[in-house]
Coordinates of C-alpha atoms in Angstrom, one line a residue:
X1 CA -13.9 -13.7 18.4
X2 CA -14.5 -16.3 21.4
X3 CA -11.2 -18.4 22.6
X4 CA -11.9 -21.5 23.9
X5 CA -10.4 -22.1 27.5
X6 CA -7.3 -24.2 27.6
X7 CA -9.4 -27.1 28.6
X8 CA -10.2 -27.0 25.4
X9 CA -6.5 -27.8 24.4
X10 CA -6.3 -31.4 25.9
X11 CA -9.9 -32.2 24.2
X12 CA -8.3 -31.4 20.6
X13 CA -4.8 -32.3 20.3
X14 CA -4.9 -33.5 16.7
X15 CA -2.3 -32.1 14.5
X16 CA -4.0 -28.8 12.2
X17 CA -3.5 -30.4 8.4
X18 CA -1.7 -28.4 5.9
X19 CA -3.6 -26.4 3.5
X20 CA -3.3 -27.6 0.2
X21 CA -1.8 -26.0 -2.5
X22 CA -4.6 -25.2 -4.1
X23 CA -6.1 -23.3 -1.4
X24 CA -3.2 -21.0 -1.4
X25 CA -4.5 -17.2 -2.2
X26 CA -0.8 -17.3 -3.8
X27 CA -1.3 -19.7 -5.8
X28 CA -4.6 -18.6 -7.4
X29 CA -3.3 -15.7 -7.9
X30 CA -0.5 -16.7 -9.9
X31 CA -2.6 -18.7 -11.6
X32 CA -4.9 -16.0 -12.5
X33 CA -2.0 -13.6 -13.8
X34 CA -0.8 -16.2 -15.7
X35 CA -4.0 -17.0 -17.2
X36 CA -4.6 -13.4 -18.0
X37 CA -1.2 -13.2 -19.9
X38 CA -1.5 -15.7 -22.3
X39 CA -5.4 -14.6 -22.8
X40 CA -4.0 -11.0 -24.0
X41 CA -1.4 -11.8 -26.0
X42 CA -3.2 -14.5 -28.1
X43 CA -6.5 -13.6 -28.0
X44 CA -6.4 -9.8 -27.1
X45 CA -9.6 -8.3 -27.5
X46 CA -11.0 -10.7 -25.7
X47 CA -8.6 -9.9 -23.1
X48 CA -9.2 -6.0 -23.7
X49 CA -13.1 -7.0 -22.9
X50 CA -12.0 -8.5 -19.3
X51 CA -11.3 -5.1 -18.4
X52 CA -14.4 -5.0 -16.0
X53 CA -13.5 -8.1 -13.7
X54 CA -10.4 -5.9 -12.8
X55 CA -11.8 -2.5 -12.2
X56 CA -15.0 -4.0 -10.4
X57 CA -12.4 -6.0 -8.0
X58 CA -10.6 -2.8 -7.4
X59 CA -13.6 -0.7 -7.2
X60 CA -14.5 -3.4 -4.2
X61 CA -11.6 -2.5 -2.6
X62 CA -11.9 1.3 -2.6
X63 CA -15.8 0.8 -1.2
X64 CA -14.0 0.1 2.0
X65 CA -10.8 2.1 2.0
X66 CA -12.3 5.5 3.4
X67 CA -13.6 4.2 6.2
X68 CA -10.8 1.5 7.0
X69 CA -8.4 4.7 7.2
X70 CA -11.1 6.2 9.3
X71 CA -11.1 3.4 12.2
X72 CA -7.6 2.5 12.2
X73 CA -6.0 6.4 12.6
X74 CA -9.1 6.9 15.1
X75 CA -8.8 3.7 17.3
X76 CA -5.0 3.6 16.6
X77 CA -4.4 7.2 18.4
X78 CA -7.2 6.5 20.7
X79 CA -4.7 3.6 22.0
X80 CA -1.5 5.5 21.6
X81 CA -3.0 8.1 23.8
X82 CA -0.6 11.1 23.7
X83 CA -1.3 13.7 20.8
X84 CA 2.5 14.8 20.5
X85 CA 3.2 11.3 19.5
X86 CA 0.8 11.3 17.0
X87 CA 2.8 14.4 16.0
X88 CA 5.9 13.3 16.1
X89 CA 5.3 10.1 14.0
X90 CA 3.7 12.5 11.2
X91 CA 6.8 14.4 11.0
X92 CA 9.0 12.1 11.0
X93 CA 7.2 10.3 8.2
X94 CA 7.3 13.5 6.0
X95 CA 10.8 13.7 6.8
X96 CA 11.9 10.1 5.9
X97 CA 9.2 10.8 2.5
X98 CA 11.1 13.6 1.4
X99 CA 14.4 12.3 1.8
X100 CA 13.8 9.2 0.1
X101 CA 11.7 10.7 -2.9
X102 CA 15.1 13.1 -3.6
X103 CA 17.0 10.5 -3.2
X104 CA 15.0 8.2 -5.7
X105 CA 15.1 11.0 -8.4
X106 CA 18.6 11.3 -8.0
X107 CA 19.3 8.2 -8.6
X108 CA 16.8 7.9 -11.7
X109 CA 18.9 10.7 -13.2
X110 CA 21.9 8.9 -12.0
X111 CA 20.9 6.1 -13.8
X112 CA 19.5 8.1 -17.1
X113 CA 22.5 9.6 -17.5
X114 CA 24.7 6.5 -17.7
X115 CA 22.4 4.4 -19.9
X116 CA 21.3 7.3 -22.5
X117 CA 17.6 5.5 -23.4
X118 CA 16.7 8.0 -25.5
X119 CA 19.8 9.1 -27.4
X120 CA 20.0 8.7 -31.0
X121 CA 15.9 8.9 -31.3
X122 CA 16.3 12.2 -33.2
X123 CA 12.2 12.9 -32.8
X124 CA 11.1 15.6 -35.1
X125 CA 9.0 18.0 -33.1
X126 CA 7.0 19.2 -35.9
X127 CA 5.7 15.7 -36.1
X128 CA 4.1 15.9 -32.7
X129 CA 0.4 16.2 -31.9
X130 CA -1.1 17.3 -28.3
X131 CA -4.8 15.7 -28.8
X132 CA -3.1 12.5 -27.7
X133 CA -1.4 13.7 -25.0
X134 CA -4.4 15.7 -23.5
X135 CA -7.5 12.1 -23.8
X136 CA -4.4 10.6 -21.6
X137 CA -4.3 14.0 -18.7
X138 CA -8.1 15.1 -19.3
X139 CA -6.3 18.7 -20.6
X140 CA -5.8 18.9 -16.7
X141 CA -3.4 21.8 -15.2
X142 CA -0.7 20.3 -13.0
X143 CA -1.5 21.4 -9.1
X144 CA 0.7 23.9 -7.7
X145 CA 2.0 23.5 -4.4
X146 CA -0.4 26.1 -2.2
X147 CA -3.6 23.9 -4.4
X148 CA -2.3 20.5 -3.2
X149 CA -2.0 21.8 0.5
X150 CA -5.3 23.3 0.3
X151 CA -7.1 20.3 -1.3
X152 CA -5.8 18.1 1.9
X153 CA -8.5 20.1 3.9
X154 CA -11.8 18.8 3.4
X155 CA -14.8 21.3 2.8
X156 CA -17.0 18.9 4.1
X157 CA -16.1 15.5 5.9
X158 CA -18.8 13.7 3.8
X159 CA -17.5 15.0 0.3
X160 CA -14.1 13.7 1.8
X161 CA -15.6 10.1 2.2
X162 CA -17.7 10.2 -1.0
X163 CA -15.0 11.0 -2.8
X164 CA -12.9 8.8 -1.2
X165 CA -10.1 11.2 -1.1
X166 CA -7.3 9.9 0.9
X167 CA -5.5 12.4 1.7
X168 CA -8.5 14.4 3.2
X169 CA -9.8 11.3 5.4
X170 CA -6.6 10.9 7.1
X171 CA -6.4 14.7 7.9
X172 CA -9.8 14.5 9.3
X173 CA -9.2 11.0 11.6
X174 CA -6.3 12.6 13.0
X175 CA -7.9 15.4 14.0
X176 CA -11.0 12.8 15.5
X177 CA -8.1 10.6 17.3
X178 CA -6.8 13.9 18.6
X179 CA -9.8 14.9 20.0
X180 CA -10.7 11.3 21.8
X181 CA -7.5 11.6 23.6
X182 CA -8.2 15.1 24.8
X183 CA -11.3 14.5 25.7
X184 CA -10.1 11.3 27.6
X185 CA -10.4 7.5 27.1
X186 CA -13.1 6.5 29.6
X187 CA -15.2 8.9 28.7
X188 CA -15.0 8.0 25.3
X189 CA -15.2 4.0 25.5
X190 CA -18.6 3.9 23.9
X191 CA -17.7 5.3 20.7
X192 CA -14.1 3.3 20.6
X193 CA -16.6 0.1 21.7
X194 CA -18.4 1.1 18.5
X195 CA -15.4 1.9 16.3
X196 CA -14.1 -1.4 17.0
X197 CA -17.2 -3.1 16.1
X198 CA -17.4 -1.6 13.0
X199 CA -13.5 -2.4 12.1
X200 CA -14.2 -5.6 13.0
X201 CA -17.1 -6.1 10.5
X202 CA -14.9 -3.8 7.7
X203 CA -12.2 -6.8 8.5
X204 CA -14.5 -9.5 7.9
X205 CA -15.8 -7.5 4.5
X206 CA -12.1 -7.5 3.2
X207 CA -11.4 -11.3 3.6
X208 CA -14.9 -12.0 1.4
X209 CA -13.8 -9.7 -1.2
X210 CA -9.8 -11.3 -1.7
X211 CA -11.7 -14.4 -2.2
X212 CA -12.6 -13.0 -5.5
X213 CA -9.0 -11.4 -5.8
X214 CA -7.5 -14.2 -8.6
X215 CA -10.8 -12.9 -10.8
X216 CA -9.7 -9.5 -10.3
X217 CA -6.2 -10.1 -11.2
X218 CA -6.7 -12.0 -14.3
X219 CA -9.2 -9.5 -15.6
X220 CA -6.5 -6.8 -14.9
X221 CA -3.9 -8.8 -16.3
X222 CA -5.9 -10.2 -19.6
X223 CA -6.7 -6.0 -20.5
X224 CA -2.8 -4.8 -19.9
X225 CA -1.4 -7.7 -22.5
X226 CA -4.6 -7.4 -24.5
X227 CA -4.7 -3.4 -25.2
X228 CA -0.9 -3.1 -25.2
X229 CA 0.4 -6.2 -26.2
X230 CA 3.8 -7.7 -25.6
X231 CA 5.4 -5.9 -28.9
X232 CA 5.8 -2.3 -27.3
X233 CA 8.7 -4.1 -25.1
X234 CA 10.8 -3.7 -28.3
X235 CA 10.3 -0.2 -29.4
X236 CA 11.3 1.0 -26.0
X237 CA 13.4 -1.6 -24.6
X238 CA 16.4 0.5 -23.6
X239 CA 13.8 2.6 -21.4
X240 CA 11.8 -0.3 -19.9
X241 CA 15.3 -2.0 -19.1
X242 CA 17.0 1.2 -17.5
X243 CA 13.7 1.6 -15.5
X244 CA 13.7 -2.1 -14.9
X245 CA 17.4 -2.2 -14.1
X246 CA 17.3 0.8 -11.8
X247 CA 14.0 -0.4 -9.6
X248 CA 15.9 -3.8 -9.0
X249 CA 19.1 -1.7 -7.6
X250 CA 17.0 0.8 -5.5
X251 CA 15.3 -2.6 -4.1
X252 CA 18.7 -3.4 -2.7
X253 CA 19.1 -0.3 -1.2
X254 CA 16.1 -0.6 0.4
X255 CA 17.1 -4.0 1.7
X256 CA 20.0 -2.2 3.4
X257 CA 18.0 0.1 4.5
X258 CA 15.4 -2.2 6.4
X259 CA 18.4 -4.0 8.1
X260 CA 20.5 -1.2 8.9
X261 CA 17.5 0.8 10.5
X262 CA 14.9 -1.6 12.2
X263 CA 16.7 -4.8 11.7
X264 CA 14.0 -5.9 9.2
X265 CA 14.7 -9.0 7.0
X266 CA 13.5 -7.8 3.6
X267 CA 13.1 -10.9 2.2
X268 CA 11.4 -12.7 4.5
X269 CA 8.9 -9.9 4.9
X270 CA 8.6 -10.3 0.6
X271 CA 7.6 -13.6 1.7
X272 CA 5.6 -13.3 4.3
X273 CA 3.6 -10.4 1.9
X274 CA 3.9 -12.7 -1.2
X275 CA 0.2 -12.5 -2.1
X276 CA -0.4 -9.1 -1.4
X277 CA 2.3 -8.0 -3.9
X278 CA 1.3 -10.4 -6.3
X279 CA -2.0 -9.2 -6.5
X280 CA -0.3 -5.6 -6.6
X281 CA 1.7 -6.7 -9.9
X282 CA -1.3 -8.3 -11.2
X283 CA -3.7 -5.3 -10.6
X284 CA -1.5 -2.7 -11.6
X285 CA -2.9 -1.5 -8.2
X286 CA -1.2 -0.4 -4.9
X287 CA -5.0 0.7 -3.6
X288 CA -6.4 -2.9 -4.1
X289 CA -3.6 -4.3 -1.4
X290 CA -3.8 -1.5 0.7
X291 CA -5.9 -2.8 3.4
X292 CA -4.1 -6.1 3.3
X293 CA -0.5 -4.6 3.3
X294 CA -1.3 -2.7 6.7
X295 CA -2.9 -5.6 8.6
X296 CA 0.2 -7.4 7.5
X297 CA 2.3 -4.8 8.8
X298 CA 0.6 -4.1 11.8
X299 CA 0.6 -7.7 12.6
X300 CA 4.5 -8.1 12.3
X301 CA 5.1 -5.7 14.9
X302 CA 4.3 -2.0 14.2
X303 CA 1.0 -0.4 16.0
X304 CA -1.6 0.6 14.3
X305 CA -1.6 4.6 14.6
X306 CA 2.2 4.7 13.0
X307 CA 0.6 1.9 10.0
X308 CA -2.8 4.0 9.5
X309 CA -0.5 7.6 9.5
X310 CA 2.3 6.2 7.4
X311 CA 0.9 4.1 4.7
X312 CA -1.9 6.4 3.3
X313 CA 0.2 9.5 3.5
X314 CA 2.9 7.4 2.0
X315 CA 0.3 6.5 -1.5
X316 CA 0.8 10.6 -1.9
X317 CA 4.2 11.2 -1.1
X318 CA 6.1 8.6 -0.8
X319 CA 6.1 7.0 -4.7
X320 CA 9.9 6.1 -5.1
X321 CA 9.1 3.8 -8.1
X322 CA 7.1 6.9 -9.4
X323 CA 10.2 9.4 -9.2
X324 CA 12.6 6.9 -10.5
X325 CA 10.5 6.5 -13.6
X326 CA 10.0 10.2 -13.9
X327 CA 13.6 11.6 -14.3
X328 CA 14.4 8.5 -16.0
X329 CA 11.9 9.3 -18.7
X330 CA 12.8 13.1 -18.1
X331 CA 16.1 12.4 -19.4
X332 CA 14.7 9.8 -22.1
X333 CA 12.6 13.0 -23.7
X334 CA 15.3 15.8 -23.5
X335 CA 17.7 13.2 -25.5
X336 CA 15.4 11.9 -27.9
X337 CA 15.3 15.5 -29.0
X338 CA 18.8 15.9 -29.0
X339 CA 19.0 18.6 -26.1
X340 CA 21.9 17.4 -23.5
X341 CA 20.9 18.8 -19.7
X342 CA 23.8 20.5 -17.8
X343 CA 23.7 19.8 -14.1
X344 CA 21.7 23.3 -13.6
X345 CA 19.0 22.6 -15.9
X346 CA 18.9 19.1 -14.4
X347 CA 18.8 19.7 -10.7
X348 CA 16.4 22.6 -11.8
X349 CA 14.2 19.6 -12.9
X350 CA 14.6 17.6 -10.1
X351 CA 13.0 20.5 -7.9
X352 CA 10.0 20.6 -10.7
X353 CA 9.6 17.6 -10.3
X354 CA 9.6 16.8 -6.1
X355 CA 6.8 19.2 -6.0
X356 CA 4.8 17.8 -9.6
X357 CA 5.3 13.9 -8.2
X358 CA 3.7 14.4 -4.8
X359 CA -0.3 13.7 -4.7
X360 CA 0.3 11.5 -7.7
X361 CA -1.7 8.4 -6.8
X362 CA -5.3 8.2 -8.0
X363 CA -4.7 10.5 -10.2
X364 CA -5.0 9.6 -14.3
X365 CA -2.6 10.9 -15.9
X366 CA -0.7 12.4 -13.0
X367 CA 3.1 11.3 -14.0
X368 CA 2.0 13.0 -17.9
X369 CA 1.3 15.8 -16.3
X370 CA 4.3 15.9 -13.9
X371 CA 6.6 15.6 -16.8
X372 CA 4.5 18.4 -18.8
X373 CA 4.7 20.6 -16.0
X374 CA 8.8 20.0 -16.1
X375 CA 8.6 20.5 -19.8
X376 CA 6.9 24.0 -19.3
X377 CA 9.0 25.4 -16.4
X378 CA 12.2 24.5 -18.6
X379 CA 11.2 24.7 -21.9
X380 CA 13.7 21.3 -22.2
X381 CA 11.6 20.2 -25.1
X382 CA 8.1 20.3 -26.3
X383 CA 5.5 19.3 -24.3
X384 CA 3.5 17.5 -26.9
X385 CA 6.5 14.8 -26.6
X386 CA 5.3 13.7 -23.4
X387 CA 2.9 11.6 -26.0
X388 CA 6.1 9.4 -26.6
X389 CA 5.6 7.7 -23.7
X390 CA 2.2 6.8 -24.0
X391 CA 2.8 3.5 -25.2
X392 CA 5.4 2.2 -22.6
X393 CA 3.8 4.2 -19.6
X394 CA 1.6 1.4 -18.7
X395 CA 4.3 -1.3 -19.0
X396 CA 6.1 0.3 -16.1
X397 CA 3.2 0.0 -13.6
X398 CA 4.6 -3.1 -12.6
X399 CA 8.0 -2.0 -11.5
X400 CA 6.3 1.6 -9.7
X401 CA 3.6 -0.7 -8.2
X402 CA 6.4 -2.3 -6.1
X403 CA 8.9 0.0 -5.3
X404 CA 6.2 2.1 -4.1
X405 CA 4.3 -0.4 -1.8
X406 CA 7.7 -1.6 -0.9
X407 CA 9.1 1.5 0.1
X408 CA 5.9 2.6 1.8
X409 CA 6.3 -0.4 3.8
X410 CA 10.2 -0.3 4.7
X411 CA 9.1 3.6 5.7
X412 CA 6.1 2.1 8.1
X413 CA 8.9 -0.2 10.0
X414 CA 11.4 2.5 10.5
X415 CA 9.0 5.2 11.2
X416 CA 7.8 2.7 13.7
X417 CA 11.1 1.6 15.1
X418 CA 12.0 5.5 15.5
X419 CA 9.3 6.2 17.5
X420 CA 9.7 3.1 19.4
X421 CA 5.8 1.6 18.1
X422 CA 7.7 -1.5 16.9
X423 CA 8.1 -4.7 18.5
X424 CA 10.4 -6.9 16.5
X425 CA 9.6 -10.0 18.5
X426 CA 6.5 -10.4 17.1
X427 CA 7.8 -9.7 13.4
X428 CA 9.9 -12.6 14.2
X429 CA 6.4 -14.6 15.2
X430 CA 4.4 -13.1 12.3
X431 CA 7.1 -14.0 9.5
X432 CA 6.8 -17.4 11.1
X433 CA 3.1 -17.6 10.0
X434 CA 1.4 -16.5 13.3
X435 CA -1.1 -14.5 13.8
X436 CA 0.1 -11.6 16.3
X437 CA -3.7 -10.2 17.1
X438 CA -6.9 -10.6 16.7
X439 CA -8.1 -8.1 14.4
X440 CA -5.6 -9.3 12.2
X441 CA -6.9 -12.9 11.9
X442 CA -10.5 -11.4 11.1
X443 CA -9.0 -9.5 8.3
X444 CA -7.3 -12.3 6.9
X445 CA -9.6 -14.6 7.1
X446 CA -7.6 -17.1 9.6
X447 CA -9.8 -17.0 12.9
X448 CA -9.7 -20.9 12.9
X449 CA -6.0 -20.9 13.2
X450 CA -5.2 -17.7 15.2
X451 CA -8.2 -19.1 17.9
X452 CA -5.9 -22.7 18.1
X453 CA -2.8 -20.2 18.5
X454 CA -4.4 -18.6 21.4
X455 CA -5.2 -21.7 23.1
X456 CA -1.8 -23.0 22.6
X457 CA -0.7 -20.0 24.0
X458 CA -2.6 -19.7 26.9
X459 CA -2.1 -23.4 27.8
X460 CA 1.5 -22.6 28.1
X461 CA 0.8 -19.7 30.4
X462 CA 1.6 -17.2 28.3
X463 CA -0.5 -13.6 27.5
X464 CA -3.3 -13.9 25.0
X465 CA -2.7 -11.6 22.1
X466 CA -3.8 -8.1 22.1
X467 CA -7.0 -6.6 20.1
X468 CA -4.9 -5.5 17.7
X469 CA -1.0 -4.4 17.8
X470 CA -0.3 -1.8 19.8
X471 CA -3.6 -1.7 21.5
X472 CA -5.7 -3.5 24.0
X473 CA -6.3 -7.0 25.0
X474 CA -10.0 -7.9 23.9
X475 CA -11.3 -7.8 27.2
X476 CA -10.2 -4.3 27.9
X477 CA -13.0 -3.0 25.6
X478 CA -16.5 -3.2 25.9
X479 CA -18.6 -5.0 23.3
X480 CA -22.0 -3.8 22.0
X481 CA -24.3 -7.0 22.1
X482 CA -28.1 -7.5 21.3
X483 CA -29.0 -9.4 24.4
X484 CA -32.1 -9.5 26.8
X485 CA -31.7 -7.8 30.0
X486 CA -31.9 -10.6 32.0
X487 CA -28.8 -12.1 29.9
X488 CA -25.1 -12.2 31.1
X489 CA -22.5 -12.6 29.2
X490 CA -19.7 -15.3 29.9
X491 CA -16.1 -14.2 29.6
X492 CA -14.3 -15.4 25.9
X493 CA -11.2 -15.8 27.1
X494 CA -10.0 -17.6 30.4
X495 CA -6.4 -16.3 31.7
X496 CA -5.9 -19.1 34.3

């Protein structure tokens, strides 16, 4: 991205006119989900048959989420250039992971115990069938802890991509980024020259495809209403609302959290992410904002190797709307068969269940099986009554879809701020609507405005934004050009 010299600043003066509403990715969005509500409930199998616009939008999304991880980890540890720190962040994310998953089954139990949603159900178990419980888990076995580790480990680093197994990318771009800084920067600068190329076009694929995002999200919306309907809200209302109930408290906790920690206003970062977790809710997908969400992050103030090591380890083990559910609907089963849990059998479940909710996203039928698993190490009820939740299980992917991305993201800033990779300064500047760095503007589609920024910026005599957060200036790398030899290029950016 060329920006002008400030010269150019005294030539165009004229106020930038506001976008109109219409424009607003927000606003077609809401617009969309909207849309794809009333579609469902009043004309619902034509809102089942919009099924495709939502899983082609998401499928869009993952096309581009392998190799996104790839580039940001790689050129994000490249930048940080010390391997222990890379170290150091990953622990400390697993730390702050595990101690907020306990916590949020805790308090799901907490929360199940007071409000009792299943007591009084009185479910007959002889009245149960498994086939319906095994279409929604594929008869899967749940993973035991030494087969999760292992399948983190890619057999082969195409596979990984092909399959576009999280998890297994991630451990493989460390190891890359690791490797670039042993090997040393300089000598490296061609492949980080091409790296960032690459992002750069990635970045530019990703504002094309939210342009399609309000299709996407009232396809998604239309089949939820449509397939479901709006009446299951009654037969299980005292679970929805305890689940509900309990994801709007743990919200405020996280609030708290955010402040007390990295001195992150909450609220204005909901607002300054307002269309990414709109689209979320309207998806039923954290993977379809997942590229947004860290450009976003990375933009207000955290660098891009804690982002690219914290948010996709986070979509595995780090699902606090996930755990709340689960030993809220735990509780739900074991009461709706009359058995009452003693504090042993129930902190016995909650150890189950730590090690059955991690590597849960992606997979279908993964909190099913999480709960079957529980069943079966307890023997709390049968396991064939896991099927009684197949008909409110997808009403609560809107409340897991946001206490998930919103706790992965209050992790990213303090995980950030803890290793000191977080300049709240330019939070402040980003939650005012700026654009912090470059490759941010190029993924969100706002190189018009972030170029006028710069000149602004650079007329006052301040520093021109860096590449990205965290990393260099645009002139500190190298770019590949197809140019004849006897062509020179002309600097973009003039500091004077």
């Amino acid at each position: 991205m060329k920006i002008p010299d400030s010269a150019a600043l005294k030539a165009s003066s004229a106020p930038r006119k506001k976008k109109p509403l219409y424009k607003s990715l927000f606003f077609q969005i809401l617009i969309a989900v909207v849309a794809g509500v009333l579609i469902g409930h009043f004309w619902p199998n034509i809102g089942s048959a919009l099924r495709p616009l939502g899983d082609g939008f998401i499928q869009l999304i993952k096309m581009i989420i392998a190799p996104l991880i790839f580039l940001v980890i790689v050129t994000g540890i490249s930048a940080v250039g010390d391997v222990k720190a890379v170290g150091r962040v990953g622990i400390k994310a697993l730390l702050y992971f595990t101690g907020a998953t306990v916590f949020a089954l805790v308090f799901g139990l907490i929360v199940g115990n007071l409000v009792q949603p299943g007591a009084g159900l009185r479910i007959d178990p002889s009245t149960l069938s498994q086939d319906a419980l095994n279409a929604a888990t594929g008869t899967a076995p749940p993973k035991n802890a030494a087969s999760f580790i292992l399948d983190i480990i890619p057999t082969s680093v195409i596979g990984a991509f092909a399959s576009n197994s999280l998890l297994q990318v991630l451990f493989f771009s460390v190891f890359f980024g690791a490797a670039i800084v042993v090997i040393g920067r300089e000598r490296c600068l061609p492949v980080i020259s091409l790296m960032e190329t690459v992002l750069e076009l990635i970045f530019k694929i990703m504002s094309w495809i939210m342009k399609v995002a309000p299709i996407g999200a009232f396809g998604a919306m239309a089949f939820i209403i449509g397939q479901y309907g709006l009446d299951t809200l009654g037969t299980y209302a005292l679970l929805i609302a305890s689940c509900y109930g309990a994801a709007v408290i743990f919200i405020g906790l996280l609030f708290l959290v955010a402040w007390s920690f990295a001195r992150v206003p909450l609220w204005h970062f909901l607002r300054y992410t307002r269309e990414e977790f709109l689209l979320a809710l309207g998806t039923a997908s954290t993977e379809a904002v997942m590229p947004r969400i860290m450009t976003k992050l990375t933009n207000a103030g955290c660098s891009r190797a804690t982002t690219g090591l914290v948010v996709p380890t986070g979509y595995s083990f780090n699902l606090d709307g996930a755990a709340i559910y689960l030993s809220i609907s735990l509780l739900f089963l074991a009461q709706a068969f009359g058995h009452h849990l003693d504090l042993g059998q129930q902190l016995a479940a909650l150890g189950v269940l730590l090690l059955t909710s991690k590597g849960m996203a992606g997979v279908p039928g993964s909190s099913f099986l999480a709960l079957s698993a529980t069943a079966t190490a307890l023997g709390i009820f049968p396991v064939a009554g896991v099927a009684l939740l197949l008909g409110a299980d997808r009403l609560m992917d809107s409340m897991r879809v946001v206490v998930n991305l919103l706790g992965n993201c209050v992790a990213t800033f303090i995980v950030a701020k803890w290793e000191g990779q977080f300049d709240r300064s330019v939070m402040v500047r980003a939650f005012r609507g700026e654009i912090t760095n470059e490759d941010s503007a190029i993924m969100l589609g706002a190189e018009a405005a972030f170029e006028e920024q710069e000149i602004a910026r650079i007329s006052e005599g301040q520093v021109p934004s860096p590449k990205f957060r965290g990393g260099p200036t645009s002139g500190d790398i190298p770019q590949f050009e197809m140019m004849k030899p006897s062509q020179h290029r002309s600097p973009s950016v003039s500091p004077d």
